[in-house]
Amino acid sequence: GTTTVTAGMVDALVKTHAPLCMKNLHSTLTATGHLKHYGRLQYNLFLKELGLPVEEALVFWRRSFKHITDDKFNKEYRYNIRHGYGLEGRRMNYPAKSCARILTQDQPGPQDSHGCPFRHFSTTNLSSAMAQHYGLSPAEQSEILASVKQGHYHVACTRIFEITHQKQGVKKGQGLDGRGETVTHPNRYFESSWKLAQ
Ligand code: SF4
């Protein structure tokens, strides 16, 4: 992980540094007090890999699931969160999902919030998500939507990284590392953004 993260730091870190897929999961969780199975899976592993320890993850998820009792939380969700950390069942150290896996596995249905917004959202929903989370100009939005139409989801995501880090000196074509690295993993996106802020 990048740093030692507490439950209370997640909101600001995700809003500042996370890619659109994780911002979307976070805002759905915050707004509804819930995430469905694959959304929890995708977000839990992302938070694990960015450095949220399991005790803090349990605090974060307990607080976020604001409409349920402790009893229901402990019975239905605690195990899965700990499982993601390799502390239950087969005790596998599951890696956070890469973009390739998010793009191709467990396709989201209409009620789901997981997946890659560039691939899985309608144009209307993608436009409003970009406006909500990044406040892109109409010209910037058209550029992103053109990449999406061609199926270049990682190009769209990388371009948003560049646009939203202009203040840190990132220029078009420089990508995550200043040398043109494109987005292949949500945690690499996060780490690159976090580094630029140090
Ligand atoms: Fe997330 Fe990858 Fe899609 Fe970007 S390209 S939104 S990091 S899944």
Short mmCIF file of C-alpha atoms and ligand atoms in Angstrom, two decimals:
data_model
loop_
_atom_site.label_atom_id
_atom_site.label_comp_id
_atom_site.label_asym_id
_atom_site.label_seq_id
_atom_site.Cartn_x
_atom_site.Cartn_y
_atom_site.Cartn_z
CA GLY A 1 0.00 0.00 0.00
CA THR A 2 0.85 3.65 -0.37
CA THR A 3 0.43 4.70 3.24
CA THR A 4 -1.29 3.74 6.50
CA VAL A 5 -4.90 4.60 5.96
CA THR A 6 -7.69 4.89 8.54
CA ALA A 7 -11.44 4.54 7.97
CA GLY A 8 -11.84 8.29 8.39
CA MET A 9 -9.35 9.03 5.59
CA VAL A 10 -11.09 6.96 2.89
CA ASP A 11 -13.60 9.58 1.79
CA ALA A 12 -11.03 12.31 1.13
CA LEU A 13 -8.46 9.94 -0.41
CA VAL A 14 -10.96 8.42 -2.84
CA LYS A 15 -12.43 11.79 -3.81
CA THR A 16 -8.96 13.20 -4.46
CA HIS A 17 -7.04 10.30 -5.97
CA ALA A 18 -9.24 7.40 -7.13
CA PRO A 19 -10.27 6.59 -10.71
CA LEU A 20 -13.89 6.91 -11.82
CA CYS A 21 -14.84 3.26 -11.13
CA MET A 22 -13.93 3.64 -7.44
CA LYS A 23 -15.35 7.13 -7.09
CA ASN A 24 -18.61 5.72 -8.42
CA LEU A 25 -18.61 2.83 -5.94
CA HIS A 26 -17.79 5.21 -3.10
CA SER A 27 -20.50 7.72 -3.98
CA THR A 28 -23.09 4.94 -4.40
CA LEU A 29 -22.11 3.53 -1.00
CA THR A 30 -22.27 6.97 0.61
CA ALA A 31 -25.59 7.89 -1.01
CA THR A 32 -27.43 4.58 -0.48
CA GLY A 33 -25.67 3.04 2.53
CA HIS A 34 -25.19 -0.14 0.54
CA LEU A 35 -23.24 -1.86 -2.26
CA LYS A 36 -24.16 -5.13 -3.90
CA HIS A 37 -21.86 -8.17 -3.83
CA TYR A 38 -19.53 -7.46 -6.77
CA GLY A 39 -19.34 -3.80 -5.87
CA ARG A 40 -18.25 -4.67 -2.34
CA LEU A 41 -15.72 -7.14 -3.75
CA GLN A 42 -14.20 -4.62 -6.19
CA TYR A 43 -14.09 -1.79 -3.63
CA ASN A 44 -12.90 -3.86 -0.64
CA LEU A 45 -9.86 -5.18 -2.54
CA PHE A 46 -9.06 -1.72 -3.89
CA LEU A 47 -9.14 -0.27 -0.36
CA LYS A 48 -7.04 -3.16 0.95
CA GLU A 49 -4.37 -2.55 -1.69
CA LEU A 50 -4.27 1.19 -1.05
CA GLY A 51 -3.32 0.46 2.54
CA LEU A 52 -6.53 0.24 4.60
CA PRO A 53 -5.86 -2.37 7.32
CA VAL A 54 -8.62 -4.93 8.00
CA GLU A 55 -9.64 -3.41 11.37
CA GLU A 56 -10.11 -0.06 9.66
CA ALA A 57 -11.92 -1.69 6.75
CA LEU A 58 -14.44 -3.19 9.19
CA VAL A 59 -14.95 0.24 10.78
CA PHE A 60 -15.33 1.83 7.33
CA TRP A 61 -17.89 -0.68 6.05
CA ARG A 62 -19.84 -0.77 9.35
CA ARG A 63 -20.18 3.04 9.23
CA SER A 64 -21.02 3.05 5.52
CA PHE A 65 -23.82 0.46 5.81
CA LYS A 66 -25.80 2.98 7.79
CA HIS A 67 -29.26 1.40 7.53
CA ILE A 68 -28.51 -1.98 9.15
CA THR A 69 -27.91 -3.23 12.68
CA ASP A 70 -24.55 -4.39 14.05
CA ASP A 71 -26.03 -7.87 14.23
CA LYS A 72 -26.90 -7.94 10.52
CA PHE A 73 -23.53 -6.43 9.63
CA ASN A 74 -21.65 -9.05 11.63
CA LYS A 75 -23.73 -11.91 10.21
CA GLU A 76 -23.82 -10.92 6.55
CA TYR A 77 -20.85 -8.71 5.72
CA ARG A 78 -18.02 -9.10 8.23
CA TYR A 79 -16.98 -12.50 6.85
CA ASN A 80 -16.76 -11.24 3.25
CA ILE A 81 -14.69 -8.22 4.16
CA ARG A 82 -12.27 -10.38 6.17
CA HIS A 83 -12.31 -12.95 3.37
CA GLY A 84 -11.03 -10.29 0.96
CA TYR A 85 -8.12 -9.77 3.35
CA GLY A 86 -7.30 -13.48 3.29
CA LEU A 87 -8.48 -14.04 6.88
CA GLU A 88 -11.36 -16.47 6.23
CA GLY A 89 -12.05 -19.58 4.18
CA ARG A 90 -9.11 -20.61 2.01
CA ARG A 91 -7.13 -17.60 3.29
CA MET A 92 -6.11 -16.49 -0.17
CA ASN A 93 -4.31 -13.20 -0.52
CA TYR A 94 -6.60 -11.86 -3.25
CA PRO A 95 -5.06 -9.09 -5.38
CA ALA A 96 -7.14 -6.01 -6.20
CA LYS A 97 -8.80 -6.33 -9.60
CA SER A 98 -6.98 -4.94 -12.62
CA CYS A 99 -8.81 -2.96 -15.31
CA ALA A 100 -8.68 -6.01 -17.61
CA ARG A 101 -10.55 -8.09 -15.02
CA ILE A 102 -13.00 -5.29 -14.21
CA LEU A 103 -13.71 -4.82 -17.91
CA THR A 104 -14.28 -8.48 -18.72
CA GLN A 105 -15.46 -10.34 -15.60
CA ASP A 106 -18.78 -10.23 -13.71
CA GLN A 107 -20.58 -7.92 -16.12
CA PRO A 108 -22.77 -5.49 -14.13
CA GLY A 109 -26.56 -5.48 -14.50
CA PRO A 110 -28.71 -2.32 -14.35
CA GLN A 111 -28.86 -2.34 -10.52
CA ASP A 112 -25.10 -2.80 -10.05
CA SER A 113 -22.43 -0.18 -9.43
CA HIS A 114 -19.31 -2.24 -10.09
CA GLY A 115 -17.45 -2.49 -13.40
CA CYS A 116 -15.74 0.23 -15.44
CA PRO A 117 -17.91 3.32 -16.05
CA PHE A 118 -16.20 3.92 -19.41
CA ARG A 119 -17.28 0.54 -20.63
CA HIS A 120 -20.44 -0.22 -18.68
CA PHE A 121 -22.26 3.09 -18.35
CA SER A 122 -24.61 4.55 -20.95
CA THR A 123 -23.32 7.77 -22.55
CA THR A 124 -25.78 9.78 -20.46
CA ASN A 125 -24.71 8.19 -17.19
CA LEU A 126 -21.03 8.48 -18.07
CA SER A 127 -21.44 12.18 -18.89
CA SER A 128 -23.19 12.90 -15.63
CA ALA A 129 -20.62 10.85 -13.67
CA MET A 130 -17.78 12.83 -15.30
CA ALA A 131 -19.57 16.11 -14.54
CA GLN A 132 -20.26 15.06 -10.94
CA HIS A 133 -16.76 13.81 -10.15
CA TYR A 134 -14.48 15.95 -12.33
CA GLY A 135 -16.36 18.95 -13.71
CA LEU A 136 -14.87 18.47 -17.18
CA SER A 137 -15.48 21.11 -19.85
CA PRO A 138 -17.71 20.15 -22.83
CA ALA A 139 -14.60 19.88 -25.08
CA GLU A 140 -12.87 17.58 -22.60
CA GLN A 141 -16.05 15.49 -22.27
CA SER A 142 -16.28 15.06 -26.06
CA GLU A 143 -12.66 13.94 -26.20
CA ILE A 144 -13.31 11.29 -23.53
CA LEU A 145 -16.55 10.13 -25.16
CA ALA A 146 -14.77 9.79 -28.53
CA SER A 147 -12.22 7.39 -26.98
CA VAL A 148 -15.01 5.45 -25.30
CA LYS A 149 -16.90 5.10 -28.60
CA GLN A 150 -13.81 3.50 -30.13
CA GLY A 151 -13.60 1.09 -27.20
CA HIS A 152 -10.42 2.69 -25.82
CA TYR A 153 -11.51 2.70 -22.18
CA HIS A 154 -8.01 2.84 -20.71
CA VAL A 155 -7.19 5.79 -23.00
CA ALA A 156 -10.27 7.63 -21.71
CA CYS A 157 -9.31 6.92 -18.09
CA THR A 158 -5.69 7.97 -18.67
CA ARG A 159 -6.81 11.18 -20.36
CA ILE A 160 -8.97 12.06 -17.35
CA PHE A 161 -5.94 11.49 -15.13
CA GLU A 162 -3.93 13.93 -17.30
CA ILE A 163 -6.69 16.55 -17.39
CA THR A 164 -7.27 16.42 -13.64
CA HIS A 165 -3.54 16.63 -12.83
CA GLN A 166 -2.70 19.62 -15.04
CA LYS A 167 -2.11 21.69 -11.90
CA GLN A 168 0.61 19.20 -10.91
CA GLY A 169 2.24 19.74 -14.32
CA VAL A 170 0.91 16.66 -16.14
CA LYS A 171 0.54 17.23 -19.88
CA LYS A 172 -1.34 15.38 -22.61
CA GLY A 173 0.37 12.10 -23.47
CA GLN A 174 2.40 11.93 -20.25
CA GLY A 175 0.07 9.45 -18.55
CA LEU A 176 0.49 8.14 -15.02
CA ASP A 177 4.27 8.31 -14.79
CA GLY A 178 5.19 11.27 -16.99
CA ARG A 179 6.37 8.86 -19.71
CA GLY A 180 3.06 7.81 -21.20
CA GLU A 181 2.02 4.94 -18.92
CA THR A 182 -1.69 4.22 -19.44
CA VAL A 183 -4.15 3.07 -16.79
CA THR A 184 -4.20 -0.72 -16.40
CA HIS A 185 -5.07 -0.93 -12.69
CA PRO A 186 -7.18 1.29 -10.43
CA ASN A 187 -4.56 1.15 -7.67
CA ARG A 188 -1.80 2.32 -10.06
CA TYR A 189 -4.02 5.29 -10.94
CA PHE A 190 -4.48 6.03 -7.24
CA GLU A 191 -0.77 5.68 -6.43
CA SER A 192 0.28 7.97 -9.28
CA SER A 193 -2.20 10.63 -8.20
CA TRP A 194 -1.14 10.31 -4.56
CA LYS A 195 2.56 10.63 -5.47
CA LEU A 196 1.94 13.83 -7.43
CA ALA A 197 0.36 15.36 -4.31
CA GLN A 198 3.40 14.68 -2.07
FE1 SF4 B 1 -11.41 1.89 -13.27
FE2 SF4 B 1 -9.67 0.90 -15.03
FE3 SF4 B 1 -12.10 1.71 -15.83
FE4 SF4 B 1 -10.26 3.49 -15.08
S1 SF4 B 1 -10.14 2.10 -16.88
S2 SF4 B 1 -12.42 3.49 -14.47
S3 SF4 B 1 -9.23 2.40 -13.41
S4 SF4 B 1 -11.64 -0.02 -14.45
#
